[in-house]
CSV table of C-alpha atoms and ligand atoms in Angstrom, one decimal:
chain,number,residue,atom,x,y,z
A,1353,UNK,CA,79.5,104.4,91.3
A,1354,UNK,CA,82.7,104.2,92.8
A,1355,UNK,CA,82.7,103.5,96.3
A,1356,UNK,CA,85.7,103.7,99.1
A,1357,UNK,CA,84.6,102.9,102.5
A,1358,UNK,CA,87.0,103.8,105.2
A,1359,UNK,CA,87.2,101.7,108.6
A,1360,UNK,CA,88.0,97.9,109.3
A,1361,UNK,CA,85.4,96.6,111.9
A,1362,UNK,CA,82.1,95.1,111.9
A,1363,UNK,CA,79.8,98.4,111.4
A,1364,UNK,CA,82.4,98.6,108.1
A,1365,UNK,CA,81.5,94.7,107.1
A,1366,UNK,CA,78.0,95.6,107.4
A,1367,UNK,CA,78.4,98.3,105.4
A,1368,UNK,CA,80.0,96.5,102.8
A,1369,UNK,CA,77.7,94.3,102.6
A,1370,UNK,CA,74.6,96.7,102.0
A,1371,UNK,CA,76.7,98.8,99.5
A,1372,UNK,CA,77.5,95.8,97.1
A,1373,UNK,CA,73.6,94.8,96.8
A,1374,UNK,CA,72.7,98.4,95.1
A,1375,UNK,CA,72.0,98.3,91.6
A,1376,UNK,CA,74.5,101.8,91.2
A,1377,UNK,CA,78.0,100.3,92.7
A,1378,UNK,CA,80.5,99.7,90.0
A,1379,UNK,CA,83.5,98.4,92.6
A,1380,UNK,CA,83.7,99.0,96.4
A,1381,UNK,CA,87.3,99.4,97.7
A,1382,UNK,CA,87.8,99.6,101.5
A,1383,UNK,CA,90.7,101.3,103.5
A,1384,UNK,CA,92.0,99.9,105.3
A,1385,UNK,CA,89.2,96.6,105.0
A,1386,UNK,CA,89.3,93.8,107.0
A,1387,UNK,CA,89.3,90.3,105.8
A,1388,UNK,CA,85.3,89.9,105.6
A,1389,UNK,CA,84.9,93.2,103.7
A,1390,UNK,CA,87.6,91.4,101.0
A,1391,UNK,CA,85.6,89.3,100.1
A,1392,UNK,CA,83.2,91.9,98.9
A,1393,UNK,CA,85.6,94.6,97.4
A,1394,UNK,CA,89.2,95.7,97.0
A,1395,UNK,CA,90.9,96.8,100.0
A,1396,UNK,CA,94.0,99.2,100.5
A,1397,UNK,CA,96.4,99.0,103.2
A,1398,UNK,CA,96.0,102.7,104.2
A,1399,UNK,CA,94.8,104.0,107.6
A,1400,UNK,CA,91.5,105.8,107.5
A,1401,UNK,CA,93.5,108.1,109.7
A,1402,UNK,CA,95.7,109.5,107.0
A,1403,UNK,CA,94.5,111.7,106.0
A,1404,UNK,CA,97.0,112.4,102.8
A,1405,UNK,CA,97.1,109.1,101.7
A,1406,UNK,CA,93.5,108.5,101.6
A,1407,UNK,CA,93.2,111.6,100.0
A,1408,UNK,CA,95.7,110.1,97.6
A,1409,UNK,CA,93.9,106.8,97.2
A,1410,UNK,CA,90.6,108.6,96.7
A,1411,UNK,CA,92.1,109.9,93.8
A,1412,UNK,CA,93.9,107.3,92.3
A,1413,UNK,CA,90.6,105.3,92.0
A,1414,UNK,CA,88.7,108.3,91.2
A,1415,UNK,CA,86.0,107.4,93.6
A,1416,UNK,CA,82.3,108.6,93.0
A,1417,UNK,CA,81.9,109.0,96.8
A,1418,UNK,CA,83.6,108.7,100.0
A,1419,UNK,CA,81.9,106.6,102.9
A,1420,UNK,CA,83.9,107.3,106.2
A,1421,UNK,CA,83.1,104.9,108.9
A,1422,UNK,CA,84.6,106.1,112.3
A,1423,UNK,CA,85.0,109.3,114.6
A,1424,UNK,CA,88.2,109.9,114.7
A,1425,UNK,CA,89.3,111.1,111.3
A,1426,UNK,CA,85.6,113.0,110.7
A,1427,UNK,CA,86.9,114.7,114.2
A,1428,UNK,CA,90.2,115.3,112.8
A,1429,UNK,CA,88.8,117.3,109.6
A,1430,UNK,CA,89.1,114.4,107.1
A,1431,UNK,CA,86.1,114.7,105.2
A,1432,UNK,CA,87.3,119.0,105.0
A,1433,UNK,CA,90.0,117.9,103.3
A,1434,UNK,CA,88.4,115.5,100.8
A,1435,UNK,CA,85.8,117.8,99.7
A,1436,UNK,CA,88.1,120.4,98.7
A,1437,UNK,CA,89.6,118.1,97.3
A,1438,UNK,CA,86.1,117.8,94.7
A,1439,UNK,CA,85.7,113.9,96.4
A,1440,UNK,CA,81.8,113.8,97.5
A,1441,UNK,CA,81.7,112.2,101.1
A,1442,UNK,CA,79.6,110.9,103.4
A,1443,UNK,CA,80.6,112.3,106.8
A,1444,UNK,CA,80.5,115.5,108.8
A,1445,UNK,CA,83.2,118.6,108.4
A,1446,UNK,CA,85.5,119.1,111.0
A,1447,UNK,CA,83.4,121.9,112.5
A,1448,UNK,CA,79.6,119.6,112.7
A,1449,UNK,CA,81.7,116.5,113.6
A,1450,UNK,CA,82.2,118.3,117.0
A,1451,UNK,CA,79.0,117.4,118.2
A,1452,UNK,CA,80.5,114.1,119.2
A,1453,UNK,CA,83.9,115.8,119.2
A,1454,UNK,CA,83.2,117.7,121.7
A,1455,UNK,CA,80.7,117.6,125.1
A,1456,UNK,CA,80.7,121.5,125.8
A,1457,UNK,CA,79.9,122.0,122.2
A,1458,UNK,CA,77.3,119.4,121.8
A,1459,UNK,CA,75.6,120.8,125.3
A,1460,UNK,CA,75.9,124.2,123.8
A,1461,UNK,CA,74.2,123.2,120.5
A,1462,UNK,CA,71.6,121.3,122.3
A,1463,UNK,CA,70.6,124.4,124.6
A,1464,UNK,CA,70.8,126.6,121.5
A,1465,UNK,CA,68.4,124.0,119.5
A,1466,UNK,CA,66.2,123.5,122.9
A,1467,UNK,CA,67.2,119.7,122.8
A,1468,UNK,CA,66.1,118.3,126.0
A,1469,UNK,CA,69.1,117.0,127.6
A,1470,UNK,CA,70.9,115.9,130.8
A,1471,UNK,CA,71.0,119.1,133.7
A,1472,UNK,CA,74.5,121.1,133.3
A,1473,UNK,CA,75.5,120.9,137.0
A,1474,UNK,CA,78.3,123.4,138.6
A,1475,UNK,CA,80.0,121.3,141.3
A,1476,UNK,CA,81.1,117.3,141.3
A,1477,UNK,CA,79.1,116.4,143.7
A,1478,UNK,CA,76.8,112.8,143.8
A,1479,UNK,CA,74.7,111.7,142.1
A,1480,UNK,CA,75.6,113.0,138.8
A,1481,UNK,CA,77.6,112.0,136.0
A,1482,UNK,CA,81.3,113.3,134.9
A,1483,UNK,CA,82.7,113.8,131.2
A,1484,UNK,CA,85.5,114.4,129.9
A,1485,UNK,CA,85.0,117.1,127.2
A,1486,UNK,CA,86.9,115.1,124.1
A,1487,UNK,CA,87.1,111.4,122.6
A,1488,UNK,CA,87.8,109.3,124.4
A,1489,UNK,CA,87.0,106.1,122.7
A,1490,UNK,CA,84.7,105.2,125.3
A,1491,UNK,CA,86.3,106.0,128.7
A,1492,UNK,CA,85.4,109.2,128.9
A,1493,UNK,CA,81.7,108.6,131.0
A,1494,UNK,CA,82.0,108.1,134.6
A,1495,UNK,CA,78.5,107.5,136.5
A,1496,UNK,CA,78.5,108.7,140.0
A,1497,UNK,CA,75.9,107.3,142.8
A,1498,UNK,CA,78.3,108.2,145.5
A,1499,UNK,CA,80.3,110.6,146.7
A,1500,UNK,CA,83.1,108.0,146.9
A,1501,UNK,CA,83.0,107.5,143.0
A,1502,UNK,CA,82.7,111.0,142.6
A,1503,UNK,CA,86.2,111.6,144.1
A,1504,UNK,CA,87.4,108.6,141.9
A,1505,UNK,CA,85.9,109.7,138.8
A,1506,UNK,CA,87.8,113.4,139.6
A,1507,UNK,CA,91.1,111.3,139.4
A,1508,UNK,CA,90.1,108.9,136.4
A,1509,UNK,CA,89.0,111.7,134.1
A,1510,UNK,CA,92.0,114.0,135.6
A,1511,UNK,CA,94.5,111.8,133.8
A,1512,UNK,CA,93.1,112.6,130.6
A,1513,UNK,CA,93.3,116.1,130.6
A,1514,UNK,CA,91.0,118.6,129.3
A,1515,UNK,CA,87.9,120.0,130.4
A,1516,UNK,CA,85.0,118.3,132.2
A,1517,UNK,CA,81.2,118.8,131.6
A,1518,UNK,CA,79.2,117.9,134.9
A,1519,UNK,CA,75.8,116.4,134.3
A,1520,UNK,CA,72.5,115.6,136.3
A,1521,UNK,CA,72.4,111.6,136.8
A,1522,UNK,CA,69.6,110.7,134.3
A,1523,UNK,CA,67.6,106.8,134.9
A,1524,UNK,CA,65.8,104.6,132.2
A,1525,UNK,CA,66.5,102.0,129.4
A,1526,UNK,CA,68.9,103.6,126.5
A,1527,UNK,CA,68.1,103.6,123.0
A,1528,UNK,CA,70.2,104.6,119.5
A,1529,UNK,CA,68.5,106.6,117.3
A,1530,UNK,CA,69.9,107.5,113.6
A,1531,UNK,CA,69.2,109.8,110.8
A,1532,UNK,CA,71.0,110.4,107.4
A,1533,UNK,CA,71.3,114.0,107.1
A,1534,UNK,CA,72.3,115.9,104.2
A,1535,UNK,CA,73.1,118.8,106.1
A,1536,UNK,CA,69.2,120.4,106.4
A,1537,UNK,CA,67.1,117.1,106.0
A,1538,UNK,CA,67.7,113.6,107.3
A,1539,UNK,CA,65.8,110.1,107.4
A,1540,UNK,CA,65.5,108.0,109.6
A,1541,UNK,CA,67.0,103.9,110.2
A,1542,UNK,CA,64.9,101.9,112.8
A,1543,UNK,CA,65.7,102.5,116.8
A,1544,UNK,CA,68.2,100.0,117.9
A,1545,UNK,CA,69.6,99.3,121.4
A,1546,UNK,CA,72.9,98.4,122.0
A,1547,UNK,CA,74.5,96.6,125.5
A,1548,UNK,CA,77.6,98.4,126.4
A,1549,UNK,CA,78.7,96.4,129.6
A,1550,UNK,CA,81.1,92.9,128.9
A,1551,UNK,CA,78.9,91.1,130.8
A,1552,UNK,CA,75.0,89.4,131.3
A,1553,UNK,CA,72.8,91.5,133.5
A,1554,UNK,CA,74.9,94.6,132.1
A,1555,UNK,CA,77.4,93.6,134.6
A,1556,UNK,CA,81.4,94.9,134.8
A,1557,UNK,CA,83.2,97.3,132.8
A,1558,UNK,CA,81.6,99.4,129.7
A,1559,UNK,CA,83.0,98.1,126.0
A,1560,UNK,CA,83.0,99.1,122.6
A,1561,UNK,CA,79.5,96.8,122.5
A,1562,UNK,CA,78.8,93.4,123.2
A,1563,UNK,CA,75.4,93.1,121.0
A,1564,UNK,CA,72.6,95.0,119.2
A,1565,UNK,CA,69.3,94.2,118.1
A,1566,UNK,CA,66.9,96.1,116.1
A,1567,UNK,CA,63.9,97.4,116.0
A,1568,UNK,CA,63.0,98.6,119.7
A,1569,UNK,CA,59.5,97.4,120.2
A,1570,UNK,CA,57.1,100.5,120.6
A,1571,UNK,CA,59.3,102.6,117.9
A,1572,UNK,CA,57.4,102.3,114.7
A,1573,UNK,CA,57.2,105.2,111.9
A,1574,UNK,CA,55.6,108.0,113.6
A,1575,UNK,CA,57.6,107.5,117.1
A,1576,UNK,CA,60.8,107.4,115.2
A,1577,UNK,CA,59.2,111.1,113.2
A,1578,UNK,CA,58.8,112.1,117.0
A,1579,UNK,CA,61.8,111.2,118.1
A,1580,UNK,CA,64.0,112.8,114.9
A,1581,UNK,CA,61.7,116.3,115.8
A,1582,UNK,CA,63.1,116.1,119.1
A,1583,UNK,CA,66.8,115.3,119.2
A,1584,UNK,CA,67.8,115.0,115.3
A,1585,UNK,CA,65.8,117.9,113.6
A,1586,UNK,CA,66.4,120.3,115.7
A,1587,UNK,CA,70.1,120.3,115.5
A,1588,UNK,CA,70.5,119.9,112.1
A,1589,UNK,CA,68.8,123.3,111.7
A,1590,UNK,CA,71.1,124.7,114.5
A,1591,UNK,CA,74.6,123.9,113.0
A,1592,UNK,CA,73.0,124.6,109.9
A,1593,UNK,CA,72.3,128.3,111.3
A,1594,UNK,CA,75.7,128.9,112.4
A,1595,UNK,CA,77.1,127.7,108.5
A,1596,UNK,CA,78.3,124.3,109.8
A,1597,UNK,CA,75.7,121.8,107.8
A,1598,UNK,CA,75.8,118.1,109.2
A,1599,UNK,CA,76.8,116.0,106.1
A,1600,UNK,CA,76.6,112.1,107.9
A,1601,UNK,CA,75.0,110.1,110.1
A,1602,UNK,CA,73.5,111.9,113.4
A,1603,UNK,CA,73.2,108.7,116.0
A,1604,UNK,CA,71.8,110.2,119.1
A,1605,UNK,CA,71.9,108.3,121.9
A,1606,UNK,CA,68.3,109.2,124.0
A,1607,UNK,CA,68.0,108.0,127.5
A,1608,UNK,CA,63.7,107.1,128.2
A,1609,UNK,CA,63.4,108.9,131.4
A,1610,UNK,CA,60.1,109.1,133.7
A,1611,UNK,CA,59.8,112.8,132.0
A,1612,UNK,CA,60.6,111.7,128.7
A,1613,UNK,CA,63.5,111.0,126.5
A,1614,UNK,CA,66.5,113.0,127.1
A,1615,UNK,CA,69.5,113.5,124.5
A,1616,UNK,CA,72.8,111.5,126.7
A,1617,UNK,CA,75.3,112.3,123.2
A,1618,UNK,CA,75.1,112.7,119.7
A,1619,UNK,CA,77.9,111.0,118.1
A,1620,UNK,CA,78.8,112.0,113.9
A,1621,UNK,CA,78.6,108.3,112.5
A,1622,UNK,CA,77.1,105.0,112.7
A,1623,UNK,CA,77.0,102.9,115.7
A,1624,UNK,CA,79.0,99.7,116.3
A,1625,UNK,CA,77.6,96.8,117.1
A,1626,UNK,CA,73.6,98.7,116.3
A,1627,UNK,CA,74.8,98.9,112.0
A,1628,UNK,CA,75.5,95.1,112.0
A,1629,UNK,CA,71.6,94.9,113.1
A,1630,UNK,CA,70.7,97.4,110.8
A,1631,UNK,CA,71.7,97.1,107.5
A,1632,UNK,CA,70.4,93.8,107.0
A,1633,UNK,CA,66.9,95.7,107.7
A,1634,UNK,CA,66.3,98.4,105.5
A,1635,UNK,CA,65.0,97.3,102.0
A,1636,UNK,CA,65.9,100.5,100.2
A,1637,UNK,CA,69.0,101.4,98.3
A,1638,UNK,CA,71.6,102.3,101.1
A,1639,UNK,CA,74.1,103.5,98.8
A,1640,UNK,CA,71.2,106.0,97.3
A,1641,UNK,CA,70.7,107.7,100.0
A,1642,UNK,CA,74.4,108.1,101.3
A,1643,UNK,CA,75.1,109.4,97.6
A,1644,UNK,CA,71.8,112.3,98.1
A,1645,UNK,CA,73.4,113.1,101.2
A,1646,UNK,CA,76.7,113.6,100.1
A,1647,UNK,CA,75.4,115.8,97.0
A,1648,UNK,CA,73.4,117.9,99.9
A,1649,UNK,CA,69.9,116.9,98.9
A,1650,UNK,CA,68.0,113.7,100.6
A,1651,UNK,CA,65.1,115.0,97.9
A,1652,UNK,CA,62.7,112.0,98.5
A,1653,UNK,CA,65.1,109.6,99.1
A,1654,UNK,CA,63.8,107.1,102.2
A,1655,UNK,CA,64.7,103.9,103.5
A,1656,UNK,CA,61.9,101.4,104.2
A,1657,UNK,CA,62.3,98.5,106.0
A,1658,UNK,CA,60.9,95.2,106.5
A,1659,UNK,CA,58.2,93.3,109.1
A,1660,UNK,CA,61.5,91.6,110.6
A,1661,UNK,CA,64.0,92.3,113.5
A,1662,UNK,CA,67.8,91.7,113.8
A,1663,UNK,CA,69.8,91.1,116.6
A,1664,UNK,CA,73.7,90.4,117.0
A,1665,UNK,CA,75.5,89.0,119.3
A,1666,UNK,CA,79.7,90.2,119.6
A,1667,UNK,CA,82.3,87.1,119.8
A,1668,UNK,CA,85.0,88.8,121.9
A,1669,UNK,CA,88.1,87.7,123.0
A,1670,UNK,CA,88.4,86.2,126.5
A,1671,UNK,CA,89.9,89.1,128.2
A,1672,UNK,CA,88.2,91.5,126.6
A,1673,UNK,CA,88.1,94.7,127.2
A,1674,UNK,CA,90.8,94.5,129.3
A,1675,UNK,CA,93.3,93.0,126.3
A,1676,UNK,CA,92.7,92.0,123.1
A,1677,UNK,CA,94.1,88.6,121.3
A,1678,UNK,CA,96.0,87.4,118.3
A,1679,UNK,CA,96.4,84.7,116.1
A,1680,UNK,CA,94.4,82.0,117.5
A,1681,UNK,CA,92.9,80.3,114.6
A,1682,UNK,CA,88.7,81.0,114.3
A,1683,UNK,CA,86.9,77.8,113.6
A,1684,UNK,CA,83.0,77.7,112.3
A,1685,UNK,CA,82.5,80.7,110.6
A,1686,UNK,CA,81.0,78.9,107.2
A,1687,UNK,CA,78.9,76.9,109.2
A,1688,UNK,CA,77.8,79.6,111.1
A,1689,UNK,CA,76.9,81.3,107.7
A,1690,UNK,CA,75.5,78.3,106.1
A,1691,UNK,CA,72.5,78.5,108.6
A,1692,UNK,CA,71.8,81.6,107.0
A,1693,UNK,CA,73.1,84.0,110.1
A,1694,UNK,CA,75.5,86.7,108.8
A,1695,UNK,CA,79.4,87.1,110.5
A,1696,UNK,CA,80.9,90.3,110.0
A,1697,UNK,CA,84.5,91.0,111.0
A,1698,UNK,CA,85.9,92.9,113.5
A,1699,UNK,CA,89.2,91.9,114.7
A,1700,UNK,CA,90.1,89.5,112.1
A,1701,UNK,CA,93.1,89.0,110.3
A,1702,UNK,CA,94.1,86.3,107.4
A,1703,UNK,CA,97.0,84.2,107.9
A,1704,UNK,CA,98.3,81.6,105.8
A,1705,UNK,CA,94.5,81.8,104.2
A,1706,UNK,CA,93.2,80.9,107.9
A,1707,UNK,CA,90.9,83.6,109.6
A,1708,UNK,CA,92.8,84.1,113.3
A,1709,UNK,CA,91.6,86.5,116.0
A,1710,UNK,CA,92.9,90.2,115.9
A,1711,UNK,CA,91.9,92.4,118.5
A,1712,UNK,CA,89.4,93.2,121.2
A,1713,UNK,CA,85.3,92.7,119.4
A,1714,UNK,CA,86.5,89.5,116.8
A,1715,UNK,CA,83.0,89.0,114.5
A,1716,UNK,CA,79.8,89.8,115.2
A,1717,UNK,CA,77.3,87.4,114.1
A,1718,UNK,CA,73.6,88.7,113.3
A,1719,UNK,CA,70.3,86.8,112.7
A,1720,UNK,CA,67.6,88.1,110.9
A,1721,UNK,CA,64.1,86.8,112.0
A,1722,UNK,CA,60.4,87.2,111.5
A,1723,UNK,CA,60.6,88.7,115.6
A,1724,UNK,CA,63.6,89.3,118.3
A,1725,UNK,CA,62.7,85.8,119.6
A,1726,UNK,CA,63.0,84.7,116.1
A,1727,UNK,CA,66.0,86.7,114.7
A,1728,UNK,CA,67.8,86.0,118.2
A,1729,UNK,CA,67.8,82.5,118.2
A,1730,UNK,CA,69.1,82.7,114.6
A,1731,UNK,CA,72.2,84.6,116.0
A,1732,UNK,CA,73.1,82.2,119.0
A,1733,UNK,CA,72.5,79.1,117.0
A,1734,UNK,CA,75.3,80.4,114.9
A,1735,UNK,CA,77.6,81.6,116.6
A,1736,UNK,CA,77.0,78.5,118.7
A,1737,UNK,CA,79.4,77.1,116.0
A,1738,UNK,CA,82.0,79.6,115.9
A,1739,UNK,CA,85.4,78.7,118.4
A,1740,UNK,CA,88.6,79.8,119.2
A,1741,UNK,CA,90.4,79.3,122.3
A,1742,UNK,CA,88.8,81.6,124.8
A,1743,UNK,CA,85.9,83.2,122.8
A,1744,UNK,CA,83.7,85.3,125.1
A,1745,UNK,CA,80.6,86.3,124.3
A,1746,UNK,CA,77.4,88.1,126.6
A,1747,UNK,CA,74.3,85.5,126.4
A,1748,UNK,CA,71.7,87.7,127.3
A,1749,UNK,CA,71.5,90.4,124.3
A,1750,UNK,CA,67.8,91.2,123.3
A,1751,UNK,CA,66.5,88.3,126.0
A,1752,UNK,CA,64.4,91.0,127.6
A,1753,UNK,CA,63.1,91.9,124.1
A,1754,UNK,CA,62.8,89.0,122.8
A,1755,UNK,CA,60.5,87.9,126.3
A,1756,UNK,CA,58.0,90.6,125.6
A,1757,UNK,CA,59.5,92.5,128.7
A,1758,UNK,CA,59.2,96.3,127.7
A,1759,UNK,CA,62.6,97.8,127.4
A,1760,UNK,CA,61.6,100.8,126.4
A,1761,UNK,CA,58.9,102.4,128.1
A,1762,UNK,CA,56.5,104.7,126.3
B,1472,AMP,P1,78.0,109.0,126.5
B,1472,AMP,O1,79.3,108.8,125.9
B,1472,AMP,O2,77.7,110.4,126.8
B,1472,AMP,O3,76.8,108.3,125.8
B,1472,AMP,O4,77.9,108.2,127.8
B,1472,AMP,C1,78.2,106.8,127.8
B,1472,AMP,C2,77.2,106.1,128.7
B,1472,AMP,O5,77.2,106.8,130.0
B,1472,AMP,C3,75.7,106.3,128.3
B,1472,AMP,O6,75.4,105.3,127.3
B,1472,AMP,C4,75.0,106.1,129.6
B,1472,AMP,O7,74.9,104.8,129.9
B,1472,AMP,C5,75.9,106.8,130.5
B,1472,AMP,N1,75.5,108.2,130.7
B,1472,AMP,C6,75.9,109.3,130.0
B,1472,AMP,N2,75.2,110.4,130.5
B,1472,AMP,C7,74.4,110.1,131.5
B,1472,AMP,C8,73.5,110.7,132.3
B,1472,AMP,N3,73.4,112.1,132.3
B,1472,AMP,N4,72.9,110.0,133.3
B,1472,AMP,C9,73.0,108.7,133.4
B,1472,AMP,N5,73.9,108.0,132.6
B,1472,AMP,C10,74.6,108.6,131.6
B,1473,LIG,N1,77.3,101.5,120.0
B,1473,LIG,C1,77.6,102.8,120.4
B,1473,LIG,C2,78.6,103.5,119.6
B,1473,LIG,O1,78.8,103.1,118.4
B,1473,LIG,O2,79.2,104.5,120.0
């Protein structure tokens, strides 16, 4: 099979890296890549956002299947236009990618599919949380104790336009939860947490992700069943109903509340940093199932995984999130791998044949253990070796876990 996998960050080198281990690839090309995922395929300097050319470049390589990795184009209607163009994709339509597209419509389909969710509340008023209806690549959540950031949130969210949903302030430890759907069915990939805020203790501002680690203690087989019944199955029958079939991955993200696990957001693809903490879990044939899901039929298709855990820890640059940096050169990346830790890229670039730093999240390194206290040592003792001038990293992602202290309460 023909593969072209669109994106160029670390949930796109993970991917990468799972694709070119099944038995079926014949040659993986990336658009637009990033330096890690060349060294595993072919990649094409076209933006996953246009949509023509990809179309175009889909074409030209007459690719099998089509695996898109972020939002935005999936929101945009890319994978619409690729499957009339006769290109089998993995990724929602235009119409199911909504569900992260859009909060009103994602609260709507949850009520419809009796999802148990966050309160809709009328007025702004403390505690509760404000959000702004569309993407908004992460700045789109504001969580209000007070009346004071209440007000505040009114302005921030103002600014981007837009409707707002109001929600009930919800308490309790977050968790991701994934399924492969193939627009009726879906399996599942373990539960993973990720850690939003930039720094230890989940201190100051939320990022893209600053770790992962996977599996959640207390999530094994049947919670995970439990857990798809709840937040994944339900909707997947529901957009199915109204003739808009989820083609993709459904990543719910559940708040564990005192009353039980509430829905927070369902976002159309996978998660970034939780894939890099994934993939190198699941024993089965990743590229298998994407390819039954694309066709519209999982049939048995299922992906085991292994006794182990994963965790990951993001290298980020030093004034990240605030800015991003370039060109400073990244030393200790083959040492870190030769200890048998993986380094996906993020915000890489090649120059001269040297890896320098490109953007905000730079690699992600991942260890792979027998527990999280194994599998997390693994990941700071390598990217113990990787430097650049002002590397930032959080040094506290999966500690909790990894101490036995319950993260996720059942
Ligand atoms: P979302 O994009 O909806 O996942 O929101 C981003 C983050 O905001 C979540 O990961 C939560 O930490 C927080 N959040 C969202 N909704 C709520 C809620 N109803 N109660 C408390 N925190 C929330
Ligand atoms: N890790 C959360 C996300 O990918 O949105």
């Amino acid at each position: 099979m023909r593969v072209l996998l669109l994106g160029s960050g670390g949930r796109e080198h993970a991917l990468a890296w799972k694709l070119v281990q099944s038995p079926q690839l014949t040659e993986l090309h990336a658009a637009p890549g990033n330096p890690g995922i060349a060294a595993l395929g072919q990649c094409h300097p076209v933006r996953a956002g246009d949509t023509e050319a990809v179309l175009g470049l889909a074409r030209a390589l007459q690719a099998d299947l089509v695996v898109v990795g972020p939002e935005v184009p999936l929101v945009a209607g890319l994978a619409d236009v690729l499957r009339s163009g006769g290109i089998p994709v993995f990724g929602p339509s235009k119409a199911a990618a909504a569900i992260e597209g859009s909060k009103s419509f994602a609260k709507d389909v949850m009520a419809a599919a009796g999802v148990p969710t966050a309160a809709t509340l009328s007025e702004p008023i403390a505690p509760c949380v404000l959000k702004a209806d569309g993407l908004a690549a992460g700045k789109g959540v504001v969580v209000c104790h007070t009346h004071a950031e209440a007000d505040a949130g009114l302005v921030e969210l103002a600014a981007l336009g837009g409707r707002l949903v109001i929600e009930e302030l919800l308490e309790g430890p977050e968790i991701s939860v994934f399924a492969l759907c193939d627009g009726s069915s879906c399996v599942a990939l373990p539960v993973a947490q990720d850690f939003k805020r930039a720094y230890d203790g989940d201190g100051g501002p939320n990022t893209g992700g600053m770790g992962s680690f996977a599996p959640v203690p207390g999530f094994a087989s049947r919670e995970i069943e439990e857990l798809l019944d709840l937040s994944c199955r339900p909707i997947l029958a529901e957009l199915a109903g109204r003739g808009q079939p989820f083609i993709g991955t459904l990543f719910a993200g559940l708040m564990l509340t005192p009353n039980g696990p509430r829905v927070l957001e369902y976002n159309c693809r996978f998660g970034d940093p939780e894939t890099q903490s994934l993939m190198p879990l699941l024993e089965d044939d990743l590229l298998e199932a994407l390819a039954a899901c694309a066709a519209g039929d999982l049939g048995d298709a299922h992906l085991g995984r292994g006794a182990g855990a994963a965790v990951t820890v993001v290298l980020a640059a030093g004034d990240y999130p605030a800015q991003g940096d370039s060109g400073s050169q990244i030393r200790g990346i083959e040492a870190a791998t030769a200890t048998g830790a993986l380094v996906f890229h993020a915000g890489t670039a090649l120059r001269d044949g040297v890896v320098v730093t490109n953007g905000g999240r730079i690699l992600n390194v991942t260890g792979v253990g027998d527990d999280i206290r194994a599998a997390r040592a693994a990941a700071y003792a390598a990217a113990d070796l990787i430097d650049w001038d002002g590397v930032r990293r959080r040094d506290d992602i999966a500690l909790a876990a990894a101490t036995g202290a319950i993260t996720a309460p059942r």
